[in-house]
Short mmCIF file of C-alpha atoms and ligand atoms in Angstrom, two decimals:
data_model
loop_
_atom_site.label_atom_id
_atom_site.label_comp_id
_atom_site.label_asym_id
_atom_site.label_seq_id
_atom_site.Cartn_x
_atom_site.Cartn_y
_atom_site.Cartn_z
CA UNK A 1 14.27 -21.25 11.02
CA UNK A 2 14.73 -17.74 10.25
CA UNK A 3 11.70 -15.43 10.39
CA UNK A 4 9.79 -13.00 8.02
CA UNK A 5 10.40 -9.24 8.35
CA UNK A 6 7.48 -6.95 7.32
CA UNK A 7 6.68 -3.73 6.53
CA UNK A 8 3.49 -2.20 5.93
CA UNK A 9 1.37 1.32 6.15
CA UNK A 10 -0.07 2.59 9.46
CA UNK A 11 -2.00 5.37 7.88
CA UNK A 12 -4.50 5.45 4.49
CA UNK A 13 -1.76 3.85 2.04
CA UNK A 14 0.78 6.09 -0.31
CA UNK A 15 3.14 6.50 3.00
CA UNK A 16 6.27 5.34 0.87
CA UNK A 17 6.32 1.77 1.37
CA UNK A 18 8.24 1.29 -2.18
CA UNK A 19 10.69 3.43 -1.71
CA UNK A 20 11.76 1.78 1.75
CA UNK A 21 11.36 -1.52 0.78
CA UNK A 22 13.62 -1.22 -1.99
CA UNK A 23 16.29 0.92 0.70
CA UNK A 24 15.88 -2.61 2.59
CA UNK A 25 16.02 -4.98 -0.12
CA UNK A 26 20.12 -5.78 0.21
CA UNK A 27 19.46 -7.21 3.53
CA UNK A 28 16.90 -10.09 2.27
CA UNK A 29 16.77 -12.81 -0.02
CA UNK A 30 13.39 -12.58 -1.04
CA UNK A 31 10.70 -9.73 -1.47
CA UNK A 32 6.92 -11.08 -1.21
CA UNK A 33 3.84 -9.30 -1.54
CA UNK A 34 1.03 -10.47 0.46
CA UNK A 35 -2.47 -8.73 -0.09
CA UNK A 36 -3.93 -5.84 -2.76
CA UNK A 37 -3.55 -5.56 -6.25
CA UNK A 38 -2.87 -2.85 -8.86
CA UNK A 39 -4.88 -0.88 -6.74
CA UNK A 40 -1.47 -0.24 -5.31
CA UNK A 41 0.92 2.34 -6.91
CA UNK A 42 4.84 1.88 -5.36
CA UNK A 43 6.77 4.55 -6.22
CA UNK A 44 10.85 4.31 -6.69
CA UNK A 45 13.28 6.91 -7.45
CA UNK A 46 17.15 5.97 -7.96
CA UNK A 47 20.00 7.27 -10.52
CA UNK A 48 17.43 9.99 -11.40
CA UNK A 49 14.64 7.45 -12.89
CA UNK A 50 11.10 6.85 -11.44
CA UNK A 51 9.28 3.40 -11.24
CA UNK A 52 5.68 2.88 -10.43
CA UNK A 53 5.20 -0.34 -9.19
CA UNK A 54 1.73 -1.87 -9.18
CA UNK A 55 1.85 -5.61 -8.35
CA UNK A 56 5.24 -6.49 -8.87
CA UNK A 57 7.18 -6.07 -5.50
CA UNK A 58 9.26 -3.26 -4.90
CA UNK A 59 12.42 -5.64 -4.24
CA UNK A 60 12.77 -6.41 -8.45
CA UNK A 61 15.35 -3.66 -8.93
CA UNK A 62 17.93 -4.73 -6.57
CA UNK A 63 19.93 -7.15 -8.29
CA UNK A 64 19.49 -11.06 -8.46
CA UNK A 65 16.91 -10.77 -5.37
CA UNK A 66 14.05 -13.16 -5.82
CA UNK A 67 10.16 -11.32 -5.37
CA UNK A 68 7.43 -13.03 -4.89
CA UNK A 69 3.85 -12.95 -5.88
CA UNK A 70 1.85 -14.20 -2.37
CA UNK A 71 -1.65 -15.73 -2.94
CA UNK A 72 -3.04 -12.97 -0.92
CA UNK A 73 -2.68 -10.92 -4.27
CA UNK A 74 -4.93 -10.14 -6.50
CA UNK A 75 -3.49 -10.31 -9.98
CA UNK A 76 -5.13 -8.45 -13.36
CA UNK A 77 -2.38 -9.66 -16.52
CA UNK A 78 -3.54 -6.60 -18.44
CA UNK A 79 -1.88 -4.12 -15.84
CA UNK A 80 0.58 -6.51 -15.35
CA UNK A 81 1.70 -6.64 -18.92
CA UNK A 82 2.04 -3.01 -18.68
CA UNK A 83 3.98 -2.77 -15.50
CA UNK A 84 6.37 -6.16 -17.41
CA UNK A 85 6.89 -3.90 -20.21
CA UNK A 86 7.61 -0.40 -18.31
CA UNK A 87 10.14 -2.06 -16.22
CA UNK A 88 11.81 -4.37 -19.04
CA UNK A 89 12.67 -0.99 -20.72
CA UNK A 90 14.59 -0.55 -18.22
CA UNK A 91 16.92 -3.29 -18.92
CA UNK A 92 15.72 -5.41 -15.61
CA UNK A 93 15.20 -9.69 -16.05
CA UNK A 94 11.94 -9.72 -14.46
CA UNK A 95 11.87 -13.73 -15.67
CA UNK A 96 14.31 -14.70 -13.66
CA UNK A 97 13.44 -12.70 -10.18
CA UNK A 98 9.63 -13.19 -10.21
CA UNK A 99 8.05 -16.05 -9.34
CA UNK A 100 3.58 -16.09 -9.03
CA UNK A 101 1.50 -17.84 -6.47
CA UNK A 102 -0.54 -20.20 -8.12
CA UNK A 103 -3.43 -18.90 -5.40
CA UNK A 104 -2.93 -15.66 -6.11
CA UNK A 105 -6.48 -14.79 -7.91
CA UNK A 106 -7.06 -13.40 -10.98
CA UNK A 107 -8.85 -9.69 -11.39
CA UNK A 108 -10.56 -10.52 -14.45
CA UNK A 109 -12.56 -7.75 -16.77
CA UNK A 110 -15.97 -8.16 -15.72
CA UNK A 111 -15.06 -7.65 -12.35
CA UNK A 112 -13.22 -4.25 -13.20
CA UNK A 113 -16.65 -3.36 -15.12
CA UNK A 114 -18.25 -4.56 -11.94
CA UNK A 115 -16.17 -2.47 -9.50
CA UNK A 116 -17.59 0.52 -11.84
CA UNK A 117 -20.83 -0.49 -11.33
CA UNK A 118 -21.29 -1.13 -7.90
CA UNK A 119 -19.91 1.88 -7.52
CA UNK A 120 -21.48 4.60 -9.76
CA UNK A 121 -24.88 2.55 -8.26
CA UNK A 122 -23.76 4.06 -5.05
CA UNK A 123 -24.12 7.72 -5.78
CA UNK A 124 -23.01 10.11 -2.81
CA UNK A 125 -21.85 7.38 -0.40
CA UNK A 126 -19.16 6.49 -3.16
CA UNK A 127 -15.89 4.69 -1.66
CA UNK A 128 -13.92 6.38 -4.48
CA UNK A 129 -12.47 3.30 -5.31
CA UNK A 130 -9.23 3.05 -7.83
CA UNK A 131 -11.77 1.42 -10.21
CA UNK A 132 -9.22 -2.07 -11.13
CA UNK A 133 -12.08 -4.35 -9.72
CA UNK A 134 -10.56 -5.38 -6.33
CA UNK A 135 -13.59 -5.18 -4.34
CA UNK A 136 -15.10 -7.89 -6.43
CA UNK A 137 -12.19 -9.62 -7.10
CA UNK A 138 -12.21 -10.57 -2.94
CA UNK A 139 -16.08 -10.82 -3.24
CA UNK A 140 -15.37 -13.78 -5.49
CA UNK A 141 -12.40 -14.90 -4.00
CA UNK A 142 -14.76 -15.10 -0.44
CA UNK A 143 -17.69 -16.21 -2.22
CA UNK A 144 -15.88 -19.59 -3.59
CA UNK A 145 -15.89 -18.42 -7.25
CA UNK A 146 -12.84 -16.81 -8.38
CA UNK A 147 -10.38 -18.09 -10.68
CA UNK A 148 -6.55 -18.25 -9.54
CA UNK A 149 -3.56 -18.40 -11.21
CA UNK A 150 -2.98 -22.22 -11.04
CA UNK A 151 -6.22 -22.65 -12.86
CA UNK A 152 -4.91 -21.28 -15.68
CA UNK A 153 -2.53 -24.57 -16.16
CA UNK A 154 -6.36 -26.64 -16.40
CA UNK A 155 -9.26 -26.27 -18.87
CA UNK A 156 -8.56 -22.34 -18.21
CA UNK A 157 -11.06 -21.02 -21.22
CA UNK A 158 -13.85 -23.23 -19.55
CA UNK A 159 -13.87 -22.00 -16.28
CA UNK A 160 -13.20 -18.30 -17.33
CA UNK A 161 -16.54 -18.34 -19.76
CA UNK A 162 -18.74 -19.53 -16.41
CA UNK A 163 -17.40 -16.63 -14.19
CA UNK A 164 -17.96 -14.42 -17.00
CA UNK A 165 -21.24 -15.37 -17.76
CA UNK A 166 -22.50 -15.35 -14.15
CA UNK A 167 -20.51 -11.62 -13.75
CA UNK A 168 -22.84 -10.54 -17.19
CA UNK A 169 -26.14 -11.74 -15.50
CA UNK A 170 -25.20 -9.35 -12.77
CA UNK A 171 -24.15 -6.32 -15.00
CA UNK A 172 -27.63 -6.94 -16.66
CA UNK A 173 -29.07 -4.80 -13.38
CA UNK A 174 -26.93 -1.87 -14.15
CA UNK A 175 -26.75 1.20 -16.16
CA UNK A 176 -22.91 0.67 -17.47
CA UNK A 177 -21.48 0.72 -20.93
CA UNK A 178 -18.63 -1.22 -21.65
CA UNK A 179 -16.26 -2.61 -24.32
CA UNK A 180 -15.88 -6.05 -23.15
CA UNK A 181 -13.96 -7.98 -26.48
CA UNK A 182 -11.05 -4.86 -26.17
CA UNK A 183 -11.02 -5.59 -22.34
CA UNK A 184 -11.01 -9.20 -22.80
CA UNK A 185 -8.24 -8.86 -25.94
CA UNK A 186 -6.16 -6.84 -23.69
CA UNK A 187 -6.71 -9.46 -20.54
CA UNK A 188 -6.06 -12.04 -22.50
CA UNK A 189 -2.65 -10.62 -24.34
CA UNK A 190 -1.51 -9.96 -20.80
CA UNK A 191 -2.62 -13.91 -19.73
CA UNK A 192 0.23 -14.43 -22.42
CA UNK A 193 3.08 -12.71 -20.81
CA UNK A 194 1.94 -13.80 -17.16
CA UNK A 195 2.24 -17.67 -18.57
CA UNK A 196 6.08 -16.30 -19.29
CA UNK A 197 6.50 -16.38 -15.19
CA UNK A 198 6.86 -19.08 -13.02
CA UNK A 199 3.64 -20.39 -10.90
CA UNK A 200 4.83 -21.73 -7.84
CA UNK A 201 3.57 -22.79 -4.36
CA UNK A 202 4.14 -19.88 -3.09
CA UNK A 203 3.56 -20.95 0.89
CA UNK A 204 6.33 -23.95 0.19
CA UNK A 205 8.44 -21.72 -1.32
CA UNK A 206 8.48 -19.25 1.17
CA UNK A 207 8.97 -21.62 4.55
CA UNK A 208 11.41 -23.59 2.45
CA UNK A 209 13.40 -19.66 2.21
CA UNK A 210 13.05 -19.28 5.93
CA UNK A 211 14.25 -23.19 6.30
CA UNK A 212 16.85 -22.60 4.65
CA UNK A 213 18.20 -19.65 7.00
CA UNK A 214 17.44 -16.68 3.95
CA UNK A 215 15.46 -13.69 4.57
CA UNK A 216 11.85 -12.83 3.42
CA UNK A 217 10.82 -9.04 3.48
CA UNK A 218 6.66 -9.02 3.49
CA UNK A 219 5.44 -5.70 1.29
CA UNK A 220 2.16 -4.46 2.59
CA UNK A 221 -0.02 -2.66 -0.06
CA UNK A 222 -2.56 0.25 0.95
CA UNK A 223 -2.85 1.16 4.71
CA UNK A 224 -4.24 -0.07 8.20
CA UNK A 225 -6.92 2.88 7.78
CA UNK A 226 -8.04 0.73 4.51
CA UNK A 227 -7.68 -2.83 6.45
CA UNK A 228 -11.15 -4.54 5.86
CA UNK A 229 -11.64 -5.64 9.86
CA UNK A 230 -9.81 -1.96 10.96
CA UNK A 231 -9.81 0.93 8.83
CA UNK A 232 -12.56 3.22 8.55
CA UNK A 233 -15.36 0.61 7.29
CA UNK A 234 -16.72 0.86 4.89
CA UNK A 235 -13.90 3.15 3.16
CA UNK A 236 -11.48 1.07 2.73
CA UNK A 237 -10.18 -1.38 0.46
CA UNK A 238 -10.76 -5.18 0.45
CA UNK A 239 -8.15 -7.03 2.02
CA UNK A 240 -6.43 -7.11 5.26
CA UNK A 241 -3.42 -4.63 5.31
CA UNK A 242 -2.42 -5.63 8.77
CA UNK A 243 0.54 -7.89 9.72
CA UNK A 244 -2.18 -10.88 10.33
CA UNK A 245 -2.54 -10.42 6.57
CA UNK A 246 0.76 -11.27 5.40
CA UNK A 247 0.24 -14.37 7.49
CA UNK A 248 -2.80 -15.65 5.19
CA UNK A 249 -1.14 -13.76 2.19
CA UNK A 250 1.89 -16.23 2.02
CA UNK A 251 0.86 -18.87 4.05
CA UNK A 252 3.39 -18.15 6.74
CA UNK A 253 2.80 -18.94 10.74
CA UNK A 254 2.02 -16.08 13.11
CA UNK A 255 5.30 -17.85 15.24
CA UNK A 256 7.29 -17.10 11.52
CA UNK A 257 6.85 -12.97 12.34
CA UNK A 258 10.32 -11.35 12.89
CA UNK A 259 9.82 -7.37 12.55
CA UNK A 260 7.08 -5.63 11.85
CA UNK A 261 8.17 -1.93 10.32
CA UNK A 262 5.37 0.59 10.51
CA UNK A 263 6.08 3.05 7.71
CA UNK A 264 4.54 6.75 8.32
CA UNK A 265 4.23 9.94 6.83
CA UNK A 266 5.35 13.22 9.21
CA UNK A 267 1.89 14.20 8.19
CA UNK A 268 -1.04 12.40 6.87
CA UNK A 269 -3.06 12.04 3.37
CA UNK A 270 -6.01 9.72 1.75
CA UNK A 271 -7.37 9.24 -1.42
CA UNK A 272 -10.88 8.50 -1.78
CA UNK A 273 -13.72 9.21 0.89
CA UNK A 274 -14.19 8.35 4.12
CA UNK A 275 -13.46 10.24 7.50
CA UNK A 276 -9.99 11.75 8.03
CA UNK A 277 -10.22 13.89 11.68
CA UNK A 278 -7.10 16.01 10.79
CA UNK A 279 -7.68 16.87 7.06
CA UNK A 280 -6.72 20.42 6.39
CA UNK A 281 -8.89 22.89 4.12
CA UNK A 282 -6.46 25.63 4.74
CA UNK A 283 -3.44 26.94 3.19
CA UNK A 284 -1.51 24.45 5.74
CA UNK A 285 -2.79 21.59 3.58
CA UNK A 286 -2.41 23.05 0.36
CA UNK A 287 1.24 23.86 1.24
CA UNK A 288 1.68 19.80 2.17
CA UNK A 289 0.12 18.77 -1.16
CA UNK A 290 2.17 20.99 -2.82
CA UNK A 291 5.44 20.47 -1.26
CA UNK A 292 5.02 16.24 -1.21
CA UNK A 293 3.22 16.29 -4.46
CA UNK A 294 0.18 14.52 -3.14
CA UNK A 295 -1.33 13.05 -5.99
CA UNK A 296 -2.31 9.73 -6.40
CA UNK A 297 0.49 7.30 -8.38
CA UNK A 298 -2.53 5.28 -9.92
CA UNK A 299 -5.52 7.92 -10.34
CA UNK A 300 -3.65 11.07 -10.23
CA UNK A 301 -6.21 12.27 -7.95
CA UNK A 302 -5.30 14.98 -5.48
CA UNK A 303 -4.84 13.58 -1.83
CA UNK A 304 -6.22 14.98 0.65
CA UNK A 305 -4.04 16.49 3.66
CA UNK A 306 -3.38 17.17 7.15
CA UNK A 307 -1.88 16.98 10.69
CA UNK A 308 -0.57 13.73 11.89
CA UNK A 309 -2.80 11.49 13.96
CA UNK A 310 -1.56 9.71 17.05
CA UNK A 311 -4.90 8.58 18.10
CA UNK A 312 -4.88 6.65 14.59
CA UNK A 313 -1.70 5.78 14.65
CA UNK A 314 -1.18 4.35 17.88
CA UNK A 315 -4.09 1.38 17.19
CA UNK A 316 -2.12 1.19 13.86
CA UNK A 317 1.08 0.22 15.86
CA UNK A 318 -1.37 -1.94 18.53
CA UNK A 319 -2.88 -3.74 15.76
CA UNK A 320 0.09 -4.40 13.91
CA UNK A 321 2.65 -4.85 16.99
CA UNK A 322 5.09 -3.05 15.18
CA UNK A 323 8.78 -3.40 16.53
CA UNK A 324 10.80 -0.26 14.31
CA UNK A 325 8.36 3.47 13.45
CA UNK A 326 9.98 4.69 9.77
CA UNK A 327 8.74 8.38 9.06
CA UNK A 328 8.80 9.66 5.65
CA UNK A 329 8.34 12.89 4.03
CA UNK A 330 10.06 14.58 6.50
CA UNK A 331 11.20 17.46 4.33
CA UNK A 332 7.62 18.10 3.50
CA UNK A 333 7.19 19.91 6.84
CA UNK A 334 10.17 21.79 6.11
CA UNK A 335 8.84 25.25 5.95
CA UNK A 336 6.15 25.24 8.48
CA UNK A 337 6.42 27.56 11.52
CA UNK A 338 4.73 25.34 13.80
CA UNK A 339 3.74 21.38 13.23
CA UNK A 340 0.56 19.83 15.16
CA UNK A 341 -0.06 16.61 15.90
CA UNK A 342 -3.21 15.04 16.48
CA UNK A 343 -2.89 13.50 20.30
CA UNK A 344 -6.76 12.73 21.41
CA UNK A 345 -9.99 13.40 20.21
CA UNK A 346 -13.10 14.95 21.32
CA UNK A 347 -16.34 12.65 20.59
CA UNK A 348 -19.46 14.09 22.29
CA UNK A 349 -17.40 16.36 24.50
CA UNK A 350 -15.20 13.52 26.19
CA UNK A 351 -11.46 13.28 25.19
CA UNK A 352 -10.76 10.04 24.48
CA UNK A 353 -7.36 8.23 23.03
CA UNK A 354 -8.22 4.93 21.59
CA UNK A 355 -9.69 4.82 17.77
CA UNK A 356 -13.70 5.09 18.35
CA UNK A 357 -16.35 2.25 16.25
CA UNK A 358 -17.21 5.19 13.82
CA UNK A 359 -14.41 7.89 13.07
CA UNK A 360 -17.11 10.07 10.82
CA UNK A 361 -19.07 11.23 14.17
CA UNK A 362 -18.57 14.38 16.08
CA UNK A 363 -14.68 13.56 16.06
CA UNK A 364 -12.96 16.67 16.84
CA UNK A 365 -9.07 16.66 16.92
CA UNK A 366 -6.96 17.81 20.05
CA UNK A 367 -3.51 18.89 18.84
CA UNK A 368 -0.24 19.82 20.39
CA UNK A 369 1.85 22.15 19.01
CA UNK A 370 5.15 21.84 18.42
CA UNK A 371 7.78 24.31 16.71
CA UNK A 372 9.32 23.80 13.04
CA UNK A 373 12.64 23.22 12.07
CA UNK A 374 12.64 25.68 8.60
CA UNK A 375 15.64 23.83 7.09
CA UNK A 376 15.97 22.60 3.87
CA UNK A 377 16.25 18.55 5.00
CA UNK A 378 16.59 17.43 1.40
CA UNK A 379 20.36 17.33 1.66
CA UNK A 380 20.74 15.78 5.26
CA UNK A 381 22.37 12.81 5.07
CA UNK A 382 23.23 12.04 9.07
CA UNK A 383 21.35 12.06 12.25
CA UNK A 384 23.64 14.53 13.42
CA UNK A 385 22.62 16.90 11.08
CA UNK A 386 19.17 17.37 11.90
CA UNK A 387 17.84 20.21 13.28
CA UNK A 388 17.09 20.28 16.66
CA UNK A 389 13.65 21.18 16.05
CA UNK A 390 13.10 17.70 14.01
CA UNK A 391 15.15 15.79 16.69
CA UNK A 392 12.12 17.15 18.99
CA UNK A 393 9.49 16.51 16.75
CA UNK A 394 10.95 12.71 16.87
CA UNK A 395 11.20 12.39 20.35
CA UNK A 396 7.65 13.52 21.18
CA UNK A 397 6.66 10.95 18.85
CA UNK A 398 8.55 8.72 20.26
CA UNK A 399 7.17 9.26 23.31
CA UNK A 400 3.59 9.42 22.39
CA UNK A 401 3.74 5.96 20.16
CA UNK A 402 6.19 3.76 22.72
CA UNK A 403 8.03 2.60 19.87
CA UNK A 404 11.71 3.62 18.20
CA UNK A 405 11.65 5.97 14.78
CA UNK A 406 14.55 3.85 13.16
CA UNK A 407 14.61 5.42 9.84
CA UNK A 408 13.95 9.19 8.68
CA UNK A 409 13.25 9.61 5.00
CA UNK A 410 13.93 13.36 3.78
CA UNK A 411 13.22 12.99 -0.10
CA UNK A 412 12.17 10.45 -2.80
CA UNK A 413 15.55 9.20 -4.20
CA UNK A 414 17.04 6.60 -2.33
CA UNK A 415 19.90 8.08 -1.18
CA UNK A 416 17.99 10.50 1.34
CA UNK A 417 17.14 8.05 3.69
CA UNK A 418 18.74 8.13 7.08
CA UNK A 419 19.43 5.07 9.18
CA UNK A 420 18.85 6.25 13.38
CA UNK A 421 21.72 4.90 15.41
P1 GDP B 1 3.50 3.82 -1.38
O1 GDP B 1 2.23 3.52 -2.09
O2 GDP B 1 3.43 3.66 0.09
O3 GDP B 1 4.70 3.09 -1.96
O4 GDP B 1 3.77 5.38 -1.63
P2 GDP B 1 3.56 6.17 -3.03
O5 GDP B 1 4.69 5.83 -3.93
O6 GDP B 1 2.19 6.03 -3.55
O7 GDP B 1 3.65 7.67 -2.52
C1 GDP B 1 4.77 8.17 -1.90
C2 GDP B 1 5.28 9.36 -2.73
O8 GDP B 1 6.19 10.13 -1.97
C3 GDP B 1 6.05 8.95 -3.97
O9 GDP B 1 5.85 9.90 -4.97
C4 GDP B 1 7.50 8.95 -3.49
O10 GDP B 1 8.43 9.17 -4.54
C5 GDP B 1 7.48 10.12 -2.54
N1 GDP B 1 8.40 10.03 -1.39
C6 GDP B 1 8.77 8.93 -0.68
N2 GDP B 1 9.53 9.31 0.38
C7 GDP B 1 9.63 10.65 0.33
C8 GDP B 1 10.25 11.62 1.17
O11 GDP B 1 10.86 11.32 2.19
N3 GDP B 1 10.10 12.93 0.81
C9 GDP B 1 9.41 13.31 -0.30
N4 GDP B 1 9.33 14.61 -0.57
N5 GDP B 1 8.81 12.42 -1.11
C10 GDP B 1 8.91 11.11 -0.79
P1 IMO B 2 -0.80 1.99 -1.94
O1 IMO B 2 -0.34 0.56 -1.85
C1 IMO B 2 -3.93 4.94 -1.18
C2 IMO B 2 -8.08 3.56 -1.53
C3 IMO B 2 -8.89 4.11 -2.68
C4 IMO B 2 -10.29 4.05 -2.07
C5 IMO B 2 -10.24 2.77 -1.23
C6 IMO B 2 -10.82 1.56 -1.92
O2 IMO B 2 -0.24 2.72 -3.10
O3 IMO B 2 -0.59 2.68 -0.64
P2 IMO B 2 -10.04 -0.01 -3.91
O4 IMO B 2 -9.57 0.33 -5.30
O5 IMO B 2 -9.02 -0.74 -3.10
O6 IMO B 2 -11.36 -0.68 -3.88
O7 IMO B 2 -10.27 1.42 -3.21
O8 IMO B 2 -8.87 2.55 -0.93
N1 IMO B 2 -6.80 2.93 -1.93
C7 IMO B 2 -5.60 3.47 -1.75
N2 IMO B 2 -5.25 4.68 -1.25
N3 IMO B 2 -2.97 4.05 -1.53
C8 IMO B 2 -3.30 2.83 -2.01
O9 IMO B 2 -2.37 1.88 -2.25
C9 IMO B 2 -4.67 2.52 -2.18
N4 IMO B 2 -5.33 1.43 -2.63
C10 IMO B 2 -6.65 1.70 -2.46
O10 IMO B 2 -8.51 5.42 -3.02
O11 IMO B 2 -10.46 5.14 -1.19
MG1 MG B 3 0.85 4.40 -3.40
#
């Protein structure tokens, strides 16, 4: 029985997780996303044409690959209409390679208008959510009273009116305005073109793959920094991001794990609040947002910036056991003088190296300094043309995190990736 591969964030999401999975895609069968919804914005950049992917995996443009929908998803058909339509324009048969889990559940409008309420209600301590009602979607989902895909084959219209009229009884307590019959005429236009795609069981589907001696690729969404049980609580999103999560998200067995990619930026950014020890105020993070064009794929928001974090990043790989590092955005970096990295912390005057309960208190970074390469990477297409500065760079990190760099991306097209011997 052959085993699933996965890849998934180590940092606060955006780390380039579309981009690689679709570098990998030739070497699997099938593409499954296991957790998140269209919270999640995948970018793709190939033949000079960019793709934001929101819940479709990032495995749909490589030929007659099959990508799969996990029930670990959360699914809203009026985004996903959108993203159908984008990428059909592109002259891609999304019928054929997509397939949905019928317990994948369903994002419906009053819990986007929901997700706006809760948090507006919240004021300053505002998670700066992406708004598309995931938090309440997995509130539901946890509570017993969501709706999934597969219920849309049964007395659908029934069921939908009960959750909707328990979600209105909630909204009653809240100061929100909202336009619920376009919402619901857009949600329900986009039911239409979901009911286009095949509902399967996705957990049969997927050991029946692996049975069958073909290869599954797991695509994480977000980032273990925005894992429910690990990230920075409560900023974070609300499902698990971690490997465990792809285990519940498609119904595979821990045993069924083959690799575990952790995908990194050379640097680090989040969107949203929450604590982030090495965020930059200083023209070193404004350079970074500039150069990576750090803005967020679904809000547009400006990310926020700075050094790498090892202290983060090592319970990342620990809670993950990742097997192969892959650091993106190299070129980012490329005209720095000197790059830090983030090896311990300081919490009440002891330096300590493992992630503490709450990241927002007296955490004070200790960085090493190490020297910049100030080469143009974007055209490096070998390991033996890096710099030796950046050969460096990956060794110390090598060192510091116990586990192989395997891949170093140095721009957004696929072509400037660069497979480690
Ligand atoms: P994801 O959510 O993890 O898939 O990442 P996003 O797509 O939200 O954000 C990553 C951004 O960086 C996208 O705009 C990518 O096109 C871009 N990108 C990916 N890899 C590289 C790289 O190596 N260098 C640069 N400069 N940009 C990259
Ligand atoms: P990808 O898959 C970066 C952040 C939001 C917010 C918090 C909770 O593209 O890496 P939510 O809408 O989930 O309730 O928001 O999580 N967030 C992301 N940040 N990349 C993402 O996805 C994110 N998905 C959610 O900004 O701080
Ligand atoms: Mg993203």
């Amino acid at each position: 029985m052959n085993k699933v591969d996965i890849l998934l964030g180590l940092q606060w999401g955006d780390e380039g997780k579309g981009k690689i999975v679709d570098v990998l895609t030739p070497n699997y069968d099938v593409v499954a996303r296991f957790q998140g919804g269209p919270n999640a914005g995948h970018t793709l950049e190939f033949e000079s044409q960019k793709y934001v992917l929101r819940s479709i995996p990032s495995g749909i443009f490589q030929g007659d690959k099959i990508n799969v929908i996990g029930n670990g998803v959360v699914l809203n058909p009026a985004i996903f209409k959108q993203e159908v339509q984008e990428l059909e324009k592109s002259g891609h048969p999304l019928t054929q390679r997509l397939k949905i889990s019928r317990k994948a559940h369903l994002i419906l409008p009053t819990h986007t208008v929901l997700d706006m309420a809760y948090e507006s209600a919240k004021g300053k301590d505002k998670i700066g959510t992406t708004g598309k009602g995931i938090g309440p979607t997995y509130t539901d989902k946890i509570s017993r009273t969501g709706l999934r895909v597969g219920d849309i084959e049964h007395n659908f219209e029934e069921k939908y009116q009960k959750v909707k009229e328990r979600h209105l009884n909630i909204l009653k307590n809240y100061d929100v305005t909202y336009d619920l019959e376009k919402l619901e005429q857009e949600w329900f236009d986009g039911l239409e073109t979901l009911k286009k795609f095949e509902f399967i069981d996705s957990e049969h589907f997927i050991n029946n793959t692996l049975k069958s001696e073909k290869n599954v690729l797991a695509e994480g969404a977000q980032g273990t920094m925005l894992d429910i049980d690990f990230g920075s609580y409560p900023f974070v999103t609300s499902s698990n991001t971690v490997t465990a999560g792809a285990c519940t998200g498609l119904g595979i067995s821990p045993k069924a794990v083959g690799e575990v990619f952790g995908i990194f930026k050379a640097y680090c950014t989040r969107v949203g609040s929450g604590p982030f020890p090495t965020e930059l105020f200083d023209e070193d993070g404004n350079r970074m947002r500039d150069n990576g064009f750090e803005f967020g794929s679904v809000t547009g928001r400006p990310r926020r910036c700075g050094w790498i974090d090892l202290v983060a990043l090592r319970y990342a790989i620990m809670v993950n056991g990742v097997t192969q590092l892959i650091m993106m955005k190299s070129d980012v970096l490329d005209n720095f003088q000197t790059i830090k990295a983030c090896v311990a912390y300081k919490v009440n005057g002891q330096e300590v190296k493992e992630l503490p309960f709450d990241m927002n208190e007296n955490v004070e970074p200790i960085y090493k300094e190490v020297k910049g390469w100030n080469t143009d990477l974007t055209k490096v297409r070998s390991e033996e043309e890096f710099p030796t500065e950046l050969k460096e760079y990956i060794l110390f990190l090598e060192k510091e995190l116990e586990v192989p760099i395997k891949v170093v991306s140095v721009g957004p097209d696929r072509e400037q990736t660069i497979f480690k011997k």
